[in-house]
mmCIF file with all atom_site columns, C-alpha atoms in Angstrom:
data_model
loop_
_atom_site.group_PDB
_atom_site.id
_atom_site.type_symbol
_atom_site.label_atom_id
_atom_site.label_alt_id
_atom_site.label_comp_id
_atom_site.label_asym_id
_atom_site.label_entity_id
_atom_site.label_seq_id
_atom_site.pdbx_PDB_ins_code
_atom_site.Cartn_x
_atom_site.Cartn_y
_atom_site.Cartn_z
_atom_site.occupancy
_atom_site.B_iso_or_equiv
_atom_site.pdbx_formal_charge
_atom_site.auth_seq_id
_atom_site.auth_comp_id
_atom_site.auth_asym_id
_atom_site.auth_atom_id
_atom_site.pdbx_PDB_model_num
ATOM 1  C CA . TYR A 1 1  ? -13.897 5.276   10.828  1.00 81.00 ? 1  TYR A CA 1
ATOM 2  C CA . PHE A 1 2  ? -10.689 4.879   8.518   1.00 91.00 ? 2  PHE A CA 1
ATOM 3  C CA . GLN A 1 3  ? -7.039  6.376   8.451   1.00 96.00 ? 3  GLN A CA 1
ATOM 4  C CA . SER A 1 4  ? -6.529  5.250   4.317   1.00 97.00 ? 4  SER A CA 1
ATOM 5  C CA . TYR A 1 5  ? -7.616  3.968   1.384   1.00 97.00 ? 5  TYR A CA 1
ATOM 6  C CA . LEU A 1 6  ? -7.363  1.302   -1.576  1.00 96.00 ? 6  LEU A CA 1
ATOM 7  C CA . ALA A 1 7  ? -6.622  2.261   -5.238  1.00 95.00 ? 7  ALA A CA 1
ATOM 8  C CA . TYR A 1 8  ? -5.637  1.754   -8.394  1.00 93.00 ? 8  TYR A CA 1
ATOM 9  C CA . ALA A 1 9  ? -2.585  2.676   -9.871  1.00 88.00 ? 9  ALA A CA 1
ATOM 10 C CA . LYS A 1 10 ? -2.925  5.152   -12.829 1.00 87.00 ? 10 LYS A CA 1
ATOM 11 C CA . GLY A 1 11 ? -0.800  3.901   -14.881 1.00 83.00 ? 11 GLY A CA 1
ATOM 12 C CA . ALA A 1 12 ? 0.062   1.125   -13.366 1.00 82.00 ? 12 ALA A CA 1
ATOM 13 C CA . LEU A 1 13 ? 3.145   -1.279  -13.276 1.00 82.00 ? 13 LEU A CA 1
ATOM 14 C CA . ASN A 1 14 ? -0.051  -4.675  -13.726 1.00 82.00 ? 14 ASN A CA 1
ATOM 15 C CA . LYS A 1 15 ? -3.434  -4.992  -12.677 1.00 83.00 ? 15 LYS A CA 1
ATOM 16 C CA . ASP A 1 16 ? -2.764  -5.741  -9.309  1.00 84.00 ? 16 ASP A CA 1
ATOM 17 C CA . ASN A 1 17 ? -0.871  -2.816  -8.753  1.00 93.00 ? 17 ASN A CA 1
ATOM 18 C CA . LEU A 1 18 ? -2.890  -1.101  -5.802  1.00 96.00 ? 18 LEU A CA 1
ATOM 19 C CA . LEU A 1 19 ? -2.114  2.203   -3.559  1.00 96.00 ? 19 LEU A CA 1
ATOM 20 C CA . ILE A 1 20 ? -2.274  2.004   0.407   1.00 97.00 ? 20 ILE A CA 1
ATOM 21 C CA . ILE A 1 21 ? -3.075  6.401   0.582   1.00 96.00 ? 21 ILE A CA 1
ATOM 22 C CA . PRO A 1 22 ? -4.017  8.193   3.910   1.00 96.00 ? 22 PRO A CA 1
ATOM 23 C CA . ILE A 1 23 ? -6.796  9.971   3.845   1.00 96.00 ? 23 ILE A CA 1
ATOM 24 C CA . ASP A 1 24 ? -5.002  12.782  4.398   1.00 95.00 ? 24 ASP A CA 1
ATOM 25 C CA . HIS A 1 25 ? -1.744  14.240  4.357   1.00 94.00 ? 25 HIS A CA 1
ATOM 26 C CA . VAL A 1 26 ? 0.610   12.499  5.585   1.00 94.00 ? 26 VAL A CA 1
ATOM 27 C CA . GLN A 1 27 ? 4.363   12.577  3.981   1.00 93.00 ? 27 GLN A CA 1
ATOM 28 C CA . SER A 1 28 ? 5.883   9.736   5.324   1.00 94.00 ? 28 SER A CA 1
ATOM 29 C CA . THR A 1 29 ? 4.749   7.028   7.345   1.00 95.00 ? 29 THR A CA 1
ATOM 30 C CA . ILE A 1 30 ? 7.842   8.642   9.618   1.00 93.00 ? 30 ILE A CA 1
ATOM 31 C CA . HIS A 1 31 ? 5.158   11.417  10.567  1.00 93.00 ? 31 HIS A CA 1
ATOM 32 C CA . ALA A 1 32 ? 2.223   9.042   11.008  1.00 96.00 ? 32 ALA A CA 1
ATOM 33 C CA . ASP A 1 33 ? 0.525   8.170   14.242  1.00 96.00 ? 33 ASP A CA 1
ATOM 34 C CA . GLU A 1 34 ? -0.462  4.934   15.693  1.00 97.00 ? 34 GLU A CA 1
ATOM 35 C CA . LYS A 1 35 ? -4.410  4.971   14.274  1.00 97.00 ? 35 LYS A CA 1
ATOM 36 C CA . LEU A 1 36 ? -2.495  5.397   10.097  1.00 97.00 ? 36 LEU A CA 1
ATOM 37 C CA . LEU A 1 37 ? -0.682  3.110   11.193  1.00 97.00 ? 37 LEU A CA 1
ATOM 38 C CA . GLU A 1 38 ? -2.835  0.414   12.118  1.00 97.00 ? 38 GLU A CA 1
ATOM 39 C CA . ASP A 1 39 ? -5.340  0.997   9.328   1.00 97.00 ? 39 ASP A CA 1
ATOM 40 C CA . ILE A 1 40 ? -2.494  0.639   6.833   1.00 97.00 ? 40 ILE A CA 1
ATOM 41 C CA . ASN A 1 41 ? -0.777  -2.715  8.189   1.00 97.00 ? 41 ASN A CA 1
ATOM 42 C CA . LYS A 1 42 ? -4.570  -3.851  8.579   1.00 97.00 ? 42 LYS A CA 1
ATOM 43 C CA . TYR A 1 43 ? -4.580  -3.460  4.529   1.00 98.00 ? 43 TYR A CA 1
ATOM 44 C CA . LYS A 1 44 ? -1.098  -4.913  4.144   1.00 98.00 ? 44 LYS A CA 1
ATOM 45 C CA . LEU A 1 45 ? -1.739  -8.085  6.289   1.00 98.00 ? 45 LEU A CA 1
ATOM 46 C CA . ALA A 1 46 ? -5.273  -8.091  3.967   1.00 97.00 ? 46 ALA A CA 1
ATOM 47 C CA . LEU A 1 47 ? -2.527  -8.250  0.230   1.00 97.00 ? 47 LEU A CA 1
ATOM 48 C CA . HIS A 1 48 ? -1.196  -10.562 1.983   1.00 97.00 ? 48 HIS A CA 1
ATOM 49 C CA . ASN A 1 49 ? -3.904  -12.840 2.664   1.00 97.00 ? 49 ASN A CA 1
ATOM 50 C CA . TYR A 1 50 ? -5.740  -12.115 -0.207  1.00 95.00 ? 50 TYR A CA 1
ATOM 51 C CA . PHE A 1 51 ? -2.205  -12.843 -2.901  1.00 94.00 ? 51 PHE A CA 1
ATOM 52 C CA . LYS A 1 52 ? -1.496  -15.771 -0.916  1.00 93.00 ? 52 LYS A CA 1
ATOM 53 C CA . THR A 1 53 ? -4.168  -17.476 -1.502  1.00 94.00 ? 53 THR A CA 1
ATOM 54 C CA . LYS A 1 54 ? -3.560  -16.659 -5.824  1.00 92.00 ? 54 LYS A CA 1
ATOM 55 C CA . ASN A 1 55 ? 0.050   -18.390 -4.608  1.00 92.00 ? 55 ASN A CA 1
ATOM 56 C CA . LYS A 1 56 ? 1.792   -15.111 -5.022  1.00 93.00 ? 56 LYS A CA 1
ATOM 57 C CA . ILE A 1 57 ? 3.807   -12.842 -2.331  1.00 93.00 ? 57 ILE A CA 1
ATOM 58 C CA . VAL A 1 58 ? 2.943   -9.147  -2.218  1.00 95.00 ? 58 VAL A CA 1
ATOM 59 C CA . LEU A 1 59 ? 6.069   -6.628  -1.833  1.00 95.00 ? 59 LEU A CA 1
ATOM 60 C CA . PHE A 1 60 ? 4.820   -2.882  0.006   1.00 97.00 ? 60 PHE A CA 1
ATOM 61 C CA . TYR A 1 61 ? 7.009   0.875   -0.564  1.00 95.00 ? 61 TYR A CA 1
ATOM 62 C CA . GLU A 1 62 ? 6.664   4.084   0.223   1.00 95.00 ? 62 GLU A CA 1
ATOM 63 C CA . ARG A 1 63 ? 6.305   6.642   -2.124  1.00 88.00 ? 63 ARG A CA 1
ATOM 64 C CA . ASN A 1 64 ? 6.371   10.264  -1.308  1.00 83.00 ? 64 ASN A CA 1
ATOM 65 C CA . TYR A 1 65 ? 8.530   11.850  -4.146  1.00 80.00 ? 65 TYR A CA 1
ATOM 66 C CA . ARG A 1 66 ? 7.874   15.722  -4.409  1.00 82.00 ? 66 ARG A CA 1
ATOM 67 C CA . THR A 1 67 ? 4.573   15.320  -2.578  1.00 83.00 ? 67 THR A CA 1
ATOM 68 C CA . LYS A 1 68 ? 3.426   15.783  1.301   1.00 86.00 ? 68 LYS A CA 1
ATOM 69 C CA . HIS A 1 69 ? 0.845   12.582  0.260   1.00 91.00 ? 69 HIS A CA 1
ATOM 70 C CA . MET A 1 70 ? 2.716   9.450   0.680   1.00 94.00 ? 70 MET A CA 1
ATOM 71 C CA . GLN A 1 71 ? 1.381   6.785   -1.005  1.00 94.00 ? 71 GLN A CA 1
ATOM 72 C CA . ILE A 1 72 ? 2.331   3.149   -0.451  1.00 97.00 ? 72 ILE A CA 1
ATOM 73 C CA . GLN A 1 73 ? 2.649   1.029   -3.514  1.00 95.00 ? 73 GLN A CA 1
ATOM 74 C CA . VAL A 1 74 ? 1.752   -2.946  -3.371  1.00 96.00 ? 74 VAL A CA 1
ATOM 75 C CA . ASN A 1 75 ? 2.835   -5.532  -6.367  1.00 95.00 ? 75 ASN A CA 1
ATOM 76 C CA . LYS A 1 76 ? 2.541   -9.067  -6.521  1.00 92.00 ? 76 LYS A CA 1
ATOM 77 C CA . LEU A 1 77 ? 5.500   -11.453 -7.630  1.00 90.00 ? 77 LEU A CA 1
ATOM 78 C CA . SER A 1 78 ? 5.091   -14.607 -8.949  1.00 86.00 ? 78 SER A CA 1
ATOM 79 C CA . ILE A 1 79 ? 6.525   -17.389 -5.935  1.00 82.00 ? 79 ILE A CA 1
ATOM 80 C CA . ASN A 1 80 ? 9.233   -18.748 -8.570  1.00 80.00 ? 80 ASN A CA 1
ATOM 81 C CA . LEU A 1 81 ? 11.415  -14.777 -7.881  1.00 69.00 ? 81 LEU A CA 1
ATOM 82 C CA . ILE A 1 82 ? 12.585  -15.998 -4.250  1.00 62.00 ? 82 ILE A CA 1
#
């Protein structure tokens, strides 16, 4: 069964600004168990592969400001930026 899900970000930076969010309340990846980390990494790999077909790279960063429910922000970047 799934440990996390993918969602569009409310107030997105761009149309491809997504979130990877654990189903259970987990404050950060430091507190995540092996199954959750494995599930998150599957999303990351799928998104990396998808954006690669669009000639883009993907930036992931974790956010959990004043909450017990972390979010992993997903943003695409032009490959020309690197």
